[in-house]
PDB file of N, CA and C in Angstrom:
ATOM      1  N   MET A   1     -72.224   9.082-267.311  1.00  0.00           N
ATOM      2  CA  MET A   1     -73.142  10.170-267.030  1.00  0.00           C
ATOM      3  C   MET A   1     -74.250  10.177-268.094  1.00  0.00           C
ATOM      4  N   LYS A   2     -75.470  10.151-267.639  1.00  0.00           N
ATOM      5  CA  LYS A   2     -76.610  10.147-268.558  1.00  0.00           C
ATOM      6  C   LYS A   2     -76.998  11.589-268.884  1.00  0.00           C
ATOM      7  N   VAL A   3     -77.077  11.884-270.169  1.00  0.00           N
ATOM      8  CA  VAL A   3     -77.417  13.229-270.635  1.00  0.00           C
ATOM      9  C   VAL A   3     -78.875  13.225-271.083  1.00  0.00           C
ATOM     10  N   PRO A   4     -79.684  14.192-270.617  1.00  0.00           N
ATOM     11  CA  PRO A   4     -81.075  14.244-271.066  1.00  0.00           C
ATOM     12  C   PRO A   4     -81.157  14.511-272.580  1.00  0.00           C
ATOM     13  N   LEU A   5     -82.211  14.006-273.211  1.00  0.00           N
ATOM     14  CA  LEU A   5     -82.349  14.143-274.659  1.00  0.00           C
ATOM     15  C   LEU A   5     -82.412  15.590-275.140  1.00  0.00           C
ATOM     16  N   TRP A   6     -82.793  16.510-274.294  1.00  0.00           N
ATOM     17  CA  TRP A   6     -82.916  17.914-274.690  1.00  0.00           C
ATOM     18  C   TRP A   6     -81.662  18.718-274.329  1.00  0.00           C
ATOM     19  N   HIS A   7     -80.589  18.056-273.939  1.00  0.00           N
ATOM     20  CA  HIS A   7     -79.349  18.733-273.566  1.00  0.00           C
ATOM     21  C   HIS A   7     -78.756  19.437-274.797  1.00  0.00           C
ATOM     22  N   PRO A   8     -78.223  20.656-274.627  1.00  0.00           N
ATOM     23  CA  PRO A   8     -77.658  21.402-275.766  1.00  0.00           C
ATOM     24  C   PRO A   8     -76.559  20.649-276.513  1.00  0.00           C
ATOM     25  N   ARG A   9     -75.860  19.772-275.830  1.00  0.00           N
ATOM     26  CA  ARG A   9     -74.801  19.013-276.489  1.00  0.00           C
ATOM     27  C   ARG A   9     -75.365  18.103-277.586  1.00  0.00           C
ATOM     28  N   LEU A  10     -76.634  17.761-277.498  1.00  0.00           N
ATOM     29  CA  LEU A  10     -77.259  16.861-278.467  1.00  0.00           C
ATOM     30  C   LEU A  10     -77.933  17.589-279.629  1.00  0.00           C
ATOM     31  N   ILE A  11     -77.859  18.909-279.654  1.00  0.00           N
ATOM     32  CA  ILE A  11     -78.498  19.686-280.728  1.00  0.00           C
ATOM     33  C   ILE A  11     -78.012  19.258-282.113  1.00  0.00           C
ATOM     34  N   PRO A  12     -76.692  19.066-282.328  1.00  0.00           N
ATOM     35  CA  PRO A  12     -76.276  18.605-283.662  1.00  0.00           C
ATOM     36  C   PRO A  12     -76.884  17.245-284.033  1.00  0.00           C
ATOM     37  N   THR A  13     -77.040  16.380-283.071  1.00  0.00           N
ATOM     38  CA  THR A  13     -77.658  15.080-283.331  1.00  0.00           C
ATOM     39  C   THR A  13     -79.109  15.257-283.751  1.00  0.00           C
ATOM     40  N   TRP A  14     -79.827  16.133-283.062  1.00  0.00           N
ATOM     41  CA  TRP A  14     -81.231  16.373-283.414  1.00  0.00           C
ATOM     42  C   TRP A  14     -81.350  16.987-284.804  1.00  0.00           C
ATOM     43  N   PHE A  15     -80.406  17.870-285.171  1.00  0.00           N
ATOM     44  CA  PHE A  15     -80.421  18.420-286.535  1.00  0.00           C
ATOM     45  C   PHE A  15     -80.182  17.312-287.560  1.00  0.00           C
ATOM     46  N   GLY A  16     -79.279  16.384-287.250  1.00  0.00           N
ATOM     47  CA  GLY A  16     -79.029  15.257-288.144  1.00  0.00           C
ATOM     48  C   GLY A  16     -80.246  14.371-288.298  1.00  0.00           C
ATOM     49  N   VAL A  17     -80.932  14.101-287.197  1.00  0.00           N
ATOM     50  CA  VAL A  17     -82.155  13.282-287.247  1.00  0.00           C
ATOM     51  C   VAL A  17     -83.226  14.009-288.055  1.00  0.00           C
ATOM     52  N   ALA A  18     -83.365  15.317-287.850  1.00  0.00           N
ATOM     53  CA  ALA A  18     -84.358  16.096-288.606  1.00  0.00           C
ATOM     54  C   ALA A  18     -84.028  16.084-290.096  1.00  0.00           C
ATOM     55  N   LEU A  19     -82.752  16.191-290.443  1.00  0.00           N
ATOM     56  CA  LEU A  19     -82.347  16.147-291.852  1.00  0.00           C
ATOM     57  C   LEU A  19     -82.678  14.788-292.465  1.00  0.00           C
ATOM     58  N   LEU A  20     -82.392  13.712-291.739  1.00  0.00           N
ATOM     59  CA  LEU A  20     -82.738  12.381-292.243  1.00  0.00           C
ATOM     60  C   LEU A  20     -84.249  12.243-292.423  1.00  0.00           C
ATOM     61  N   TRP A  21     -85.017  12.794-291.488  1.00  0.00           N
ATOM     62  CA  TRP A  21     -86.471  12.721-291.604  1.00  0.00           C
ATOM     63  C   TRP A  21     -86.932  13.445-292.873  1.00  0.00           C
ATOM     64  N   LEU A  22     -86.350  14.621-293.137  1.00  0.00           N
ATOM     65  CA  LEU A  22     -86.720  15.355-294.347  1.00  0.00           C
ATOM     66  C   LEU A  22     -86.323  14.589-295.612  1.00  0.00           C
ATOM     67  N   LEU A  23     -85.148  13.967-295.580  1.00  0.00           N
ATOM     68  CA  LEU A  23     -84.652  13.263-296.761  1.00  0.00           C
ATOM     69  C   LEU A  23     -85.446  11.996-297.069  1.00  0.00           C
ATOM     70  N   HIS A  24     -86.130  11.432-296.085  1.00  0.00           N
ATOM     71  CA  HIS A  24     -86.851  10.184-296.351  1.00  0.00           C
ATOM     72  C   HIS A  24     -88.001  10.381-297.337  1.00  0.00           C
ATOM     73  N   TRP A  25     -88.403  11.624-297.571  1.00  0.00           N
ATOM     74  CA  TRP A  25     -89.478  11.903-298.521  1.00  0.00           C
ATOM     75  C   TRP A  25     -88.985  11.866-299.973  1.00  0.00           C
ATOM     76  N   LEU A  26     -87.665  11.932-300.181  1.00  0.00           N
ATOM     77  CA  LEU A  26     -87.130  11.947-301.542  1.00  0.00           C
ATOM     78  C   LEU A  26     -87.293  10.583-302.210  1.00  0.00           C
ATOM     79  N   PRO A  27     -87.382  10.579-303.545  1.00  0.00           N
ATOM     80  CA  PRO A  27     -87.415   9.294-304.251  1.00  0.00           C
ATOM     81  C   PRO A  27     -86.077   8.569-304.065  1.00  0.00           C
ATOM     82  N   LEU A  28     -86.117   7.257-304.080  1.00  0.00           N
ATOM     83  CA  LEU A  28     -84.923   6.448-303.833  1.00  0.00           C
ATOM     84  C   LEU A  28     -83.767   6.774-304.793  1.00  0.00           C
ATOM     85  N   PRO A  29     -84.001   6.936-306.103  1.00  0.00           N
ATOM     86  CA  PRO A  29     -82.863   7.249-306.981  1.00  0.00           C
ATOM     87  C   PRO A  29     -82.177   8.568-306.613  1.00  0.00           C
ATOM     88  N   LEU A  30     -82.961   9.556-306.201  1.00  0.00           N
ATOM     89  CA  LEU A  30     -82.380  10.834-305.793  1.00  0.00           C
ATOM     90  C   LEU A  30     -81.620  10.679-304.475  1.00  0.00           C
ATOM     91  N   LEU A  31     -82.167   9.914-303.566  1.00  0.00           N
ATOM     92  CA  LEU A  31     -81.505   9.649-302.286  1.00  0.00           C
ATOM     93  C   LEU A  31     -80.187   8.901-302.521  1.00  0.00           C
ATOM     94  N   ALA A  32     -80.193   7.947-303.463  1.00  0.00           N
ATOM     95  CA  ALA A  32     -78.972   7.203-303.794  1.00  0.00           C
ATOM     96  C   ALA A  32     -77.922   8.135-304.392  1.00  0.00           C
ATOM     97  N   MET A  33     -78.342   9.020-305.276  1.00  0.00           N
ATOM     98  CA  MET A  33     -77.409   9.970-305.885  1.00  0.00           C
ATOM     99  C   MET A  33     -76.801  10.888-304.823  1.00  0.00           C
ATOM    100  N   LEU A  34     -77.639  11.349-303.921  1.00  0.00           N
ATOM    101  CA  LEU A  34     -77.164  12.200-302.833  1.00  0.00           C
ATOM    102  C   LEU A  34     -76.186  11.437-301.933  1.00  0.00           C
ATOM    103  N   GLY A  35     -76.506  10.188-301.620  1.00  0.00           N
ATOM    104  CA  GLY A  35     -75.623   9.357-300.804  1.00  0.00           C
ATOM    105  C   GLY A  35     -74.279   9.131-301.468  1.00  0.00           C
ATOM    106  N   ASN A  36     -74.285   8.904-302.789  1.00  0.00           N
ATOM    107  CA  ASN A  36     -73.028   8.738-303.507  1.00  0.00           C
ATOM    108  C   ASN A  36     -72.201  10.015-303.479  1.00  0.00           C
ATOM    109  N   GLY A  37     -72.857  11.152-303.607  1.00  0.00           N
ATOM    110  CA  GLY A  37     -72.138  12.430-303.538  1.00  0.00           C
ATOM    111  C   GLY A  37     -71.514  12.661-302.171  1.00  0.00           C
ATOM    112  N   VAL A  38     -72.276  12.377-301.129  1.00  0.00           N
ATOM    113  CA  VAL A  38     -71.747  12.520-299.769  1.00  0.00           C
ATOM    114  C   VAL A  38     -70.586  11.548-299.562  1.00  0.00           C
ATOM    115  N   GLY A  39     -70.712  10.344-300.093  1.00  0.00           N
ATOM    116  CA  GLY A  39     -69.651   9.348-299.967  1.00  0.00           C
ATOM    117  C   GLY A  39     -68.376   9.777-300.666  1.00  0.00           C
ATOM    118  N   ARG A  40     -68.500  10.317-301.880  1.00  0.00           N
ATOM    119  CA  ARG A  40     -67.318  10.799-302.598  1.00  0.00           C
ATOM    120  C   ARG A  40     -66.647  11.932-301.842  1.00  0.00           C
ATOM    121  N   LEU A  41     -67.463  12.817-301.301  1.00  0.00           N
ATOM    122  CA  LEU A  41     -66.918  13.926-300.515  1.00  0.00           C
ATOM    123  C   LEU A  41     -66.206  13.406-299.268  1.00  0.00           C
ATOM    124  N   ALA A  42     -66.830  12.476-298.567  1.00  0.00           N
ATOM    125  CA  ALA A  42     -66.228  11.916-297.352  1.00  0.00           C
ATOM    126  C   ALA A  42     -64.935  11.168-297.667  1.00  0.00           C
ATOM    127  N   ALA A  43     -64.899  10.486-298.802  1.00  0.00           N
ATOM    128  CA  ALA A  43     -63.693   9.729-299.179  1.00  0.00           C
ATOM    129  C   ALA A  43     -62.545  10.655-299.531  1.00  0.00           C
ATOM    130  N   SER A  44     -62.852  11.858-299.964  1.00  0.00           N
ATOM    131  CA  SER A  44     -61.786  12.778-300.368  1.00  0.00           C
ATOM    132  C   SER A  44     -61.231  13.598-299.203  1.00  0.00           C
ATOM    133  N   VAL A  45     -61.914  13.573-298.075  1.00  0.00           N
ATOM    134  CA  VAL A  45     -61.473  14.350-296.912  1.00  0.00           C
ATOM    135  C   VAL A  45     -60.531  13.503-296.058  1.00  0.00           C
ATOM    136  N   PRO A  46     -59.302  13.965-295.856  1.00  0.00           N
ATOM    137  CA  PRO A  46     -58.401  13.193-294.997  1.00  0.00           C
ATOM    138  C   PRO A  46     -58.928  13.187-293.561  1.00  0.00           C
ATOM    139  N   GLY A  47     -58.806  12.063-292.919  1.00  0.00           N
ATOM    140  CA  GLY A  47     -59.280  11.950-291.545  1.00  0.00           C
ATOM    141  C   GLY A  47     -59.062  10.557-291.008  1.00  0.00           C
ATOM    142  N   LYS A  48     -59.495  10.373-289.783  1.00  0.00           N
ATOM    143  CA  LYS A  48     -59.288   9.105-289.093  1.00  0.00           C
ATOM    144  C   LYS A  48     -59.970   7.941-289.804  1.00  0.00           C
ATOM    145  N   ARG A  49     -61.229   8.112-290.186  1.00  0.00           N
ATOM    146  CA  ARG A  49     -61.974   7.025-290.835  1.00  0.00           C
ATOM    147  C   ARG A  49     -61.340   6.641-292.167  1.00  0.00           C
ATOM    148  N   ARG A  50     -60.916   7.630-292.923  1.00  0.00           N
ATOM    149  CA  ARG A  50     -60.273   7.338-294.209  1.00  0.00           C
ATOM    150  C   ARG A  50     -58.986   6.544-293.995  1.00  0.00           C
ATOM    151  N   ARG A  51     -58.194   6.946-293.004  1.00  0.00           N
ATOM    152  CA  ARG A  51     -56.953   6.218-292.714  1.00  0.00           C
ATOM    153  C   ARG A  51     -57.242   4.779-292.294  1.00  0.00           C
ATOM    154  N   ILE A  52     -58.299   4.588-291.534  1.00  0.00           N
ATOM    155  CA  ILE A  52     -58.663   3.232-291.107  1.00  0.00           C
ATOM    156  C   ILE A  52     -59.018   2.371-292.321  1.00  0.00           C
ATOM    157  N   VAL A  53     -59.834   2.907-293.224  1.00  0.00           N
ATOM    158  CA  VAL A  53     -60.223   2.154-294.416  1.00  0.00           C
ATOM    159  C   VAL A  53     -58.999   1.882-295.294  1.00  0.00           C
ATOM    160  N   GLU A  54     -58.147   2.891-295.481  1.00  0.00           N
ATOM    161  CA  GLU A  54     -56.921   2.691-296.276  1.00  0.00           C
ATOM    162  C   GLU A  54     -56.052   1.590-295.684  1.00  0.00           C
ATOM    163  N   THR A  55     -55.866   1.635-294.359  1.00  0.00           N
ATOM    164  CA  THR A  55     -55.037   0.634-293.687  1.00  0.00           C
ATOM    165  C   THR A  55     -55.636  -0.756-293.830  1.00  0.00           C
ATOM    166  N   ASN A  56     -56.936  -0.880-293.605  1.00  0.00           N
ATOM    167  CA  ASN A  56     -57.588  -2.193-293.733  1.00  0.00           C
ATOM    168  C   ASN A  56     -57.454  -2.754-295.146  1.00  0.00           C
ATOM    169  N   LEU A  57     -57.685  -1.911-296.142  1.00  0.00           N
ATOM    170  CA  LEU A  57     -57.575  -2.382-297.519  1.00  0.00           C
ATOM    171  C   LEU A  57     -56.134  -2.776-297.862  1.00  0.00           C
ATOM    172  N   ARG A  58     -55.180  -1.996-297.384  1.00  0.00           N
ATOM    173  CA  ARG A  58     -53.767  -2.301-297.652  1.00  0.00           C
ATOM    174  C   ARG A  58     -53.355  -3.613-296.985  1.00  0.00           C
ATOM    175  N   LEU A  59     -53.808  -3.833-295.742  1.00  0.00           N
ATOM    176  CA  LEU A  59     -53.445  -5.055-295.022  1.00  0.00           C
ATOM    177  C   LEU A  59     -54.170  -6.287-295.569  1.00  0.00           C
ATOM    178  N   CYS A  60     -55.417  -6.126-295.959  1.00  0.00           N
ATOM    179  CA  CYS A  60     -56.192  -7.263-296.451  1.00  0.00           C
ATOM    180  C   CYS A  60     -55.862  -7.629-297.903  1.00  0.00           C
ATOM    181  N   PHE A  61     -55.476  -6.635-298.677  1.00  0.00           N
ATOM    182  CA  PHE A  61     -55.215  -6.859-300.097  1.00  0.00           C
ATOM    183  C   PHE A  61     -53.869  -6.274-300.504  1.00  0.00           C
ATOM    184  N   PRO A  62     -52.762  -6.814-299.977  1.00  0.00           N
ATOM    185  CA  PRO A  62     -51.443  -6.233-300.274  1.00  0.00           C
ATOM    186  C   PRO A  62     -51.033  -6.393-301.736  1.00  0.00           C
ATOM    187  N   ASP A  63     -51.580  -7.383-302.444  1.00  0.00           N
ATOM    188  CA  ASP A  63     -51.182  -7.631-303.829  1.00  0.00           C
ATOM    189  C   ASP A  63     -52.015  -6.855-304.844  1.00  0.00           C
ATOM    190  N   VAL A  64     -53.032  -6.140-304.370  1.00  0.00           N
ATOM    191  CA  VAL A  64     -53.895  -5.389-305.276  1.00  0.00           C
ATOM    192  C   VAL A  64     -53.268  -4.021-305.544  1.00  0.00           C
ATOM    193  N   ALA A  65     -53.412  -3.548-306.778  1.00  0.00           N
ATOM    194  CA  ALA A  65     -52.849  -2.252-307.168  1.00  0.00           C
ATOM    195  C   ALA A  65     -53.432  -1.121-306.321  1.00  0.00           C
ATOM    196  N   GLU A  66     -52.618  -0.119-306.077  1.00  0.00           N
ATOM    197  CA  GLU A  66     -53.033   1.042-305.268  1.00  0.00           C
ATOM    198  C   GLU A  66     -54.261   1.735-305.868  1.00  0.00           C
ATOM    199  N   ALA A  67     -54.302   1.849-307.185  1.00  0.00           N
ATOM    200  CA  ALA A  67     -55.446   2.502-307.847  1.00  0.00           C
ATOM    201  C   ALA A  67     -56.739   1.734-307.579  1.00  0.00           C
ATOM    202  N   THR A  68     -56.662   0.428-307.582  1.00  0.00           N
ATOM    203  CA  THR A  68     -57.846  -0.396-307.302  1.00  0.00           C
ATOM    204  C   THR A  68     -58.287  -0.213-305.861  1.00  0.00           C
ATOM    205  N   ARG A  69     -57.328  -0.176-304.939  1.00  0.00           N
ATOM    206  CA  ARG A  69     -57.687   0.040-303.529  1.00  0.00           C
ATOM    207  C   ARG A  69     -58.301   1.419-303.325  1.00  0.00           C
ATOM    208  N   ARG A  70     -57.811   2.436-304.041  1.00  0.00           N
ATOM    209  CA  ARG A  70     -58.418   3.780-303.942  1.00  0.00           C
ATOM    210  C   ARG A  70     -59.858   3.751-304.439  1.00  0.00           C
ATOM    211  N   ASP A  71     -60.097   3.001-305.517  1.00  0.00           N
ATOM    212  CA  ASP A  71     -61.458   2.869-306.045  1.00  0.00           C
ATOM    213  C   ASP A  71     -62.355   2.164-305.027  1.00  0.00           C
ATOM    214  N   TRP A  72     -61.831   1.114-304.403  1.00  0.00           N
ATOM    215  CA  TRP A  72     -62.586   0.407-303.371  1.00  0.00           C
ATOM    216  C   TRP A  72     -62.882   1.313-302.187  1.00  0.00           C
ATOM    217  N   LEU A  73     -61.925   2.159-301.813  1.00  0.00           N
ATOM    218  CA  LEU A  73     -62.128   3.101-300.707  1.00  0.00           C
ATOM    219  C   LEU A  73     -63.294   4.034-301.023  1.00  0.00           C
ATOM    220  N   ARG A  74     -63.288   4.588-302.242  1.00  0.00           N
ATOM    221  CA  ARG A  74     -64.368   5.494-302.649  1.00  0.00           C
ATOM    222  C   ARG A  74     -65.705   4.766-302.646  1.00  0.00           C
ATOM    223  N   LYS A  75     -65.722   3.546-303.178  1.00  0.00           N
ATOM    224  CA  LYS A  75     -66.969   2.771-303.221  1.00  0.00           C
ATOM    225  C   LYS A  75     -67.454   2.420-301.814  1.00  0.00           C
ATOM    226  N   THR A  76     -66.523   2.176-300.905  1.00  0.00           N
ATOM    227  CA  THR A  76     -66.892   1.882-299.516  1.00  0.00           C
ATOM    228  C   THR A  76     -67.600   3.075-298.886  1.00  0.00           C
ATOM    229  N   PHE A  77     -67.032   4.269-299.075  1.00  0.00           N
ATOM    230  CA  PHE A  77     -67.648   5.468-298.507  1.00  0.00           C
ATOM    231  C   PHE A  77     -68.998   5.753-299.167  1.00  0.00           C
ATOM    232  N   CYS A  78     -69.099   5.528-300.473  1.00  0.00           N
ATOM    233  CA  CYS A  78     -70.381   5.745-301.160  1.00  0.00           C
ATOM    234  C   CYS A  78     -71.443   4.780-300.637  1.00  0.00           C
ATOM    235  N   ALA A  79     -71.083   3.514-300.492  1.00  0.00           N
ATOM    236  CA  ALA A  79     -72.054   2.519-300.013  1.00  0.00           C
ATOM    237  C   ALA A  79     -72.494   2.819-298.582  1.00  0.00           C
ATOM    238  N   THR A  80     -71.561   3.237-297.752  1.00  0.00           N
ATOM    239  CA  THR A  80     -71.890   3.549-296.367  1.00  0.00           C
ATOM    240  C   THR A  80     -72.816   4.767-296.287  1.00  0.00           C
ATOM    241  N   SER A  81     -72.519   5.783-297.073  1.00  0.00           N
ATOM    242  CA  SER A  81     -73.355   6.992-297.069  1.00  0.00           C
ATOM    243  C   SER A  81     -74.748   6.703-297.603  1.00  0.00           C
ATOM    244  N   ARG A  82     -74.797   5.942-298.681  1.00  0.00           N
ATOM    245  CA  ARG A  82     -76.109   5.576-299.236  1.00  0.00           C
ATOM    246  C   ARG A  82     -76.922   4.788-298.226  1.00  0.00           C
ATOM    247  N   ALA A  83     -76.289   3.830-297.567  1.00  0.00           N
ATOM    248  CA  ALA A  83     -77.000   3.011-296.582  1.00  0.00           C
ATOM    249  C   ALA A  83     -77.546   3.876-295.455  1.00  0.00           C
ATOM    250  N   ALA A  84     -76.744   4.824-294.991  1.00  0.00           N
ATOM    251  CA  ALA A  84     -77.197   5.696-293.899  1.00  0.00           C
ATOM    252  C   ALA A  84     -78.417   6.512-294.331  1.00  0.00           C
ATOM    253  N   LEU A  85     -78.369   7.060-295.544  1.00  0.00           N
ATOM    254  CA  LEU A  85     -79.499   7.867-296.011  1.00  0.00           C
ATOM    255  C   LEU A  85     -80.722   7.000-296.328  1.00  0.00           C
ATOM    256  N   GLU A  86     -80.498   5.837-296.906  1.00  0.00           N
ATOM    257  CA  GLU A  86     -81.626   4.978-297.263  1.00  0.00           C
ATOM    258  C   GLU A  86     -82.299   4.359-296.044  1.00  0.00           C
ATOM    259  N   HIS A  87     -81.583   4.270-294.940  1.00  0.00           N
ATOM    260  CA  HIS A  87     -82.211   3.772-293.714  1.00  0.00           C
ATOM    261  C   HIS A  87     -83.332   4.704-293.243  1.00  0.00           C
ATOM    262  N   SER A  88     -83.264   5.971-293.634  1.00  0.00           N
ATOM    263  CA  SER A  88     -84.330   6.896-293.238  1.00  0.00           C
ATOM    264  C   SER A  88     -85.677   6.427-293.770  1.00  0.00           C
ATOM    265  N   ILE A  89     -85.672   5.783-294.944  1.00  0.00           N
ATOM    266  CA  ILE A  89     -86.928   5.248-295.490  1.00  0.00           C
ATOM    267  C   ILE A  89     -87.445   4.121-294.597  1.00  0.00           C
ATOM    268  N   LEU A  90     -86.535   3.281-294.123  1.00  0.00           N
ATOM    269  CA  LEU A  90     -86.953   2.181-293.251  1.00  0.00           C
ATOM    270  C   LEU A  90     -87.499   2.699-291.928  1.00  0.00           C
ATOM    271  N   TRP A  91     -86.914   3.767-291.417  1.00  0.00           N
ATOM    272  CA  TRP A  91     -87.341   4.300-290.119  1.00  0.00           C
ATOM    273  C   TRP A  91     -88.667   5.036-290.212  1.00  0.00           C
ATOM    274  N   TRP A  92     -88.852   5.855-291.248  1.00  0.00           N
ATOM    275  CA  TRP A  92     -90.018   6.725-291.289  1.00  0.00           C
ATOM    276  C   TRP A  92     -90.940   6.511-292.479  1.00  0.00           C
ATOM    277  N   GLY A  93     -90.535   5.727-293.449  1.00  0.00           N
ATOM    278  CA  GLY A  93     -91.376   5.501-294.621  1.00  0.00           C
ATOM    279  C   GLY A  93     -92.577   4.632-294.273  1.00  0.00           C
ATOM    280  N   SER A  94     -93.579   4.735-295.081  1.00  0.00           N
ATOM    281  CA  SER A  94     -94.765   3.911-294.847  1.00  0.00           C
ATOM    282  C   SER A  94     -94.443   2.450-295.150  1.00  0.00           C
ATOM    283  N   ALA A  95     -95.232   1.561-294.565  1.00  0.00           N
ATOM    284  CA  ALA A  95     -95.041   0.128-294.807  1.00  0.00           C
ATOM    285  C   ALA A  95     -95.226  -0.183-296.292  1.00  0.00           C
ATOM    286  N   ALA A  96     -96.156   0.506-296.928  1.00  0.00           N
ATOM    287  CA  ALA A  96     -96.399   0.278-298.361  1.00  0.00           C
ATOM    288  C   ALA A  96     -95.186   0.667-299.188  1.00  0.00           C
ATOM    289  N   ARG A  97     -94.559   1.781-298.854  1.00  0.00           N
ATOM    290  CA  ARG A  97     -93.368   2.210-299.603  1.00  0.00           C
ATOM    291  C   ARG A  97     -92.220   1.237-299.399  1.00  0.00           C
ATOM    292  N   VAL A  98     -92.019   0.806-298.181  1.00  0.00           N
ATOM    293  CA  VAL A  98     -90.933  -0.145-297.901  1.00  0.00           C
ATOM    294  C   VAL A  98     -91.181  -1.445-298.653  1.00  0.00           C
ATOM    295  N   ARG A  99     -92.406  -1.944-298.643  1.00  0.00           N
ATOM    296  CA  ARG A  99     -92.730  -3.172-299.377  1.00  0.00           C
ATOM    297  C   ARG A  99     -92.480  -2.986-300.875  1.00  0.00           C
ATOM    298  N   ARG A 100     -92.867  -1.835-301.391  1.00  0.00           N
ATOM    299  CA  ARG A 100     -92.684  -1.557-302.829  1.00  0.00           C
ATOM    300  C   ARG A 100     -91.186  -1.546-303.177  1.00  0.00           C
ATOM    301  N   LEU A 101     -90.355  -1.001-302.297  1.00  0.00           N
ATOM    302  CA  LEU A 101     -88.923  -0.913-302.568  1.00  0.00           C
ATOM    303  C   LEU A 101     -88.209  -2.241-302.363  1.00  0.00           C
ATOM    304  N   VAL A 102     -88.704  -3.028-301.423  1.00  0.00           N
ATOM    305  CA  VAL A 102     -88.052  -4.303-301.127  1.00  0.00           C
ATOM    306  C   VAL A 102     -88.583  -5.356-302.078  1.00  0.00           C
TER     307      VAL A 102
END
């Protein structure tokens, strides 16, 4: 079933897109810091995604210490959050800004 873009069910998505648009104006170091904070928060919340990452790390690296895998889990969530926020610069930033950053 195709849902029109203005359907009420998509309102949270539009708020997320608007938030990303607003965040693209921030300097990259601040955006990175914010992404790391969101990642740490996401890594600390129990849920399906966290269990998936824990399971993958445990299966792929059975000989690695649990503390190291927990650190990798946190770093995974931080990197993913940062990437999501930094993509806003690629989507809406000027070509000059993207060239300067790349």
